GROMACS .gro file of C-alpha atoms in nm:
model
   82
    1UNK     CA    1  -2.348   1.236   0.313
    2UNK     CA    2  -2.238   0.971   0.042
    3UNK     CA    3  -1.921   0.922   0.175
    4UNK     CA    4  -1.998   0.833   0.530
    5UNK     CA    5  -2.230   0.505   0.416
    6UNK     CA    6  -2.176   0.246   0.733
    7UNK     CA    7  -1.990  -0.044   0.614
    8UNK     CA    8  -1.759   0.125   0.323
    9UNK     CA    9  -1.530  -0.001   0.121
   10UNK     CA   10  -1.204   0.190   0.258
   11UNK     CA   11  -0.931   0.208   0.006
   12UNK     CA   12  -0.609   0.362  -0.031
   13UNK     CA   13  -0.402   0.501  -0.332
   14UNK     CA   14  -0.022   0.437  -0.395
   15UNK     CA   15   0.165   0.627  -0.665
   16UNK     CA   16   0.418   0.623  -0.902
   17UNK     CA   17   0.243   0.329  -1.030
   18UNK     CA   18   0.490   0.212  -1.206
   19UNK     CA   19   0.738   0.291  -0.976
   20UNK     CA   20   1.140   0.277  -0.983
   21UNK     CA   21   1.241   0.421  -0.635
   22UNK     CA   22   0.968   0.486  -0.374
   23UNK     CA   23   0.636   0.438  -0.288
   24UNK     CA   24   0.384   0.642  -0.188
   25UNK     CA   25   0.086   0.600   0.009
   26UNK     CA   26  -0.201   0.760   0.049
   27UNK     CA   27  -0.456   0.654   0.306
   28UNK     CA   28  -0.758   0.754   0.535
   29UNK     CA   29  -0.696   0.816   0.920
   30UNK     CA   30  -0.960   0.522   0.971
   31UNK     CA   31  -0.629   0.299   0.892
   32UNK     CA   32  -0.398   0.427   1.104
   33UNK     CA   33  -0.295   0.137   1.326
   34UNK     CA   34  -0.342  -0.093   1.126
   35UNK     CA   35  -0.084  -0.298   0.990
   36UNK     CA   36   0.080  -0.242   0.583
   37UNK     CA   37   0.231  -0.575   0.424
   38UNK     CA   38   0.365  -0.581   0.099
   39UNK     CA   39   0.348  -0.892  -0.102
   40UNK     CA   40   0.576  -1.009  -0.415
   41UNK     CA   41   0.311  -1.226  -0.691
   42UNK     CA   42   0.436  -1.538  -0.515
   43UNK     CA   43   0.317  -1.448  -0.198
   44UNK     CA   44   0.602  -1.403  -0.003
   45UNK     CA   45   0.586  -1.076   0.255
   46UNK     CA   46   0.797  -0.817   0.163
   47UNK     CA   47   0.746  -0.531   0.390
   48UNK     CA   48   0.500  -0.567   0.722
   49UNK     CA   49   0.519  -0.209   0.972
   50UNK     CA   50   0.248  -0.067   1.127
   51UNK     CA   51   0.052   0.195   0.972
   52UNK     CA   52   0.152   0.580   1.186
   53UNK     CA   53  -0.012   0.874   0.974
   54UNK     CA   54  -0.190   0.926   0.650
   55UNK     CA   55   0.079   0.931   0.428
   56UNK     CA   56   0.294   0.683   0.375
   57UNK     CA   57   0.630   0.612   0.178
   58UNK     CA   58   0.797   0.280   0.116
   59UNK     CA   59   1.162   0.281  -0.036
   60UNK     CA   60   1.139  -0.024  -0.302
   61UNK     CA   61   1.479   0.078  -0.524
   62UNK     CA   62   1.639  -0.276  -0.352
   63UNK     CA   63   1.257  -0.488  -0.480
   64UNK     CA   64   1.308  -0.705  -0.769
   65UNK     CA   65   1.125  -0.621  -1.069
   66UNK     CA   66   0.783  -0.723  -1.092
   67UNK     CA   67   0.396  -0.717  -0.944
   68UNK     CA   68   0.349  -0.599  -0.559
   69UNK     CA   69   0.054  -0.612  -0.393
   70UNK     CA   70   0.030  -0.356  -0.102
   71UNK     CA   71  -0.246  -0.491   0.214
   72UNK     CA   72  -0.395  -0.277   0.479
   73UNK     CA   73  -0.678  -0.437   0.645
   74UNK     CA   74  -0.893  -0.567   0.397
   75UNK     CA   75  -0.771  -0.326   0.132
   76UNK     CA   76  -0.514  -0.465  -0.105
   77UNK     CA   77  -0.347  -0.260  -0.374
   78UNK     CA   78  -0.095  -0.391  -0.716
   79UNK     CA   79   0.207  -0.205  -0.828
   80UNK     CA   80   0.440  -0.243  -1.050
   81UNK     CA   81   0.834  -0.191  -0.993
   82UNK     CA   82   0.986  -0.131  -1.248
   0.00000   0.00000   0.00000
């Protein structure tokens, strides 16, 4: 099928996006073991744990406001706390 093309793009989806309490993450198995690191915009790692099942959930109430970016592998993913 379409959706088993060798050498695709794997991506993940995070919602709220804005978000004002948690995170959540939504991922395919293929990234399980992998490791999760959330950024702030200056670069600085937030959160790093590794990556256990295909749903995630990241508790940012105590994250300043501003842009997140969310890596797992070569996937990387903004949000917004609010």
């Amino acid at each position: 099928g379409v959706n088993d093309a060798e050498g695709e793009r794997l991506n993940f989806r995070i919602y709220p996006n804005p978000t004002n309490a948690n995170l959540n993450i939504s991922l395919p198995y293929e990234f399980i073991g992998e490791e999760i690191t959330v950024y702030d915009l200056s670069g600085r790692k937030v959160i790093t744990e590794t990556v256990t099942a295909m749903q995630l959930q990241l508790e940012t109430t105590n994250f300043s406001s501003g842009v997140y970016f969310v890596q797992i592998g070569a996937a990387t993913e903004k949000f917004i706390k609010e």
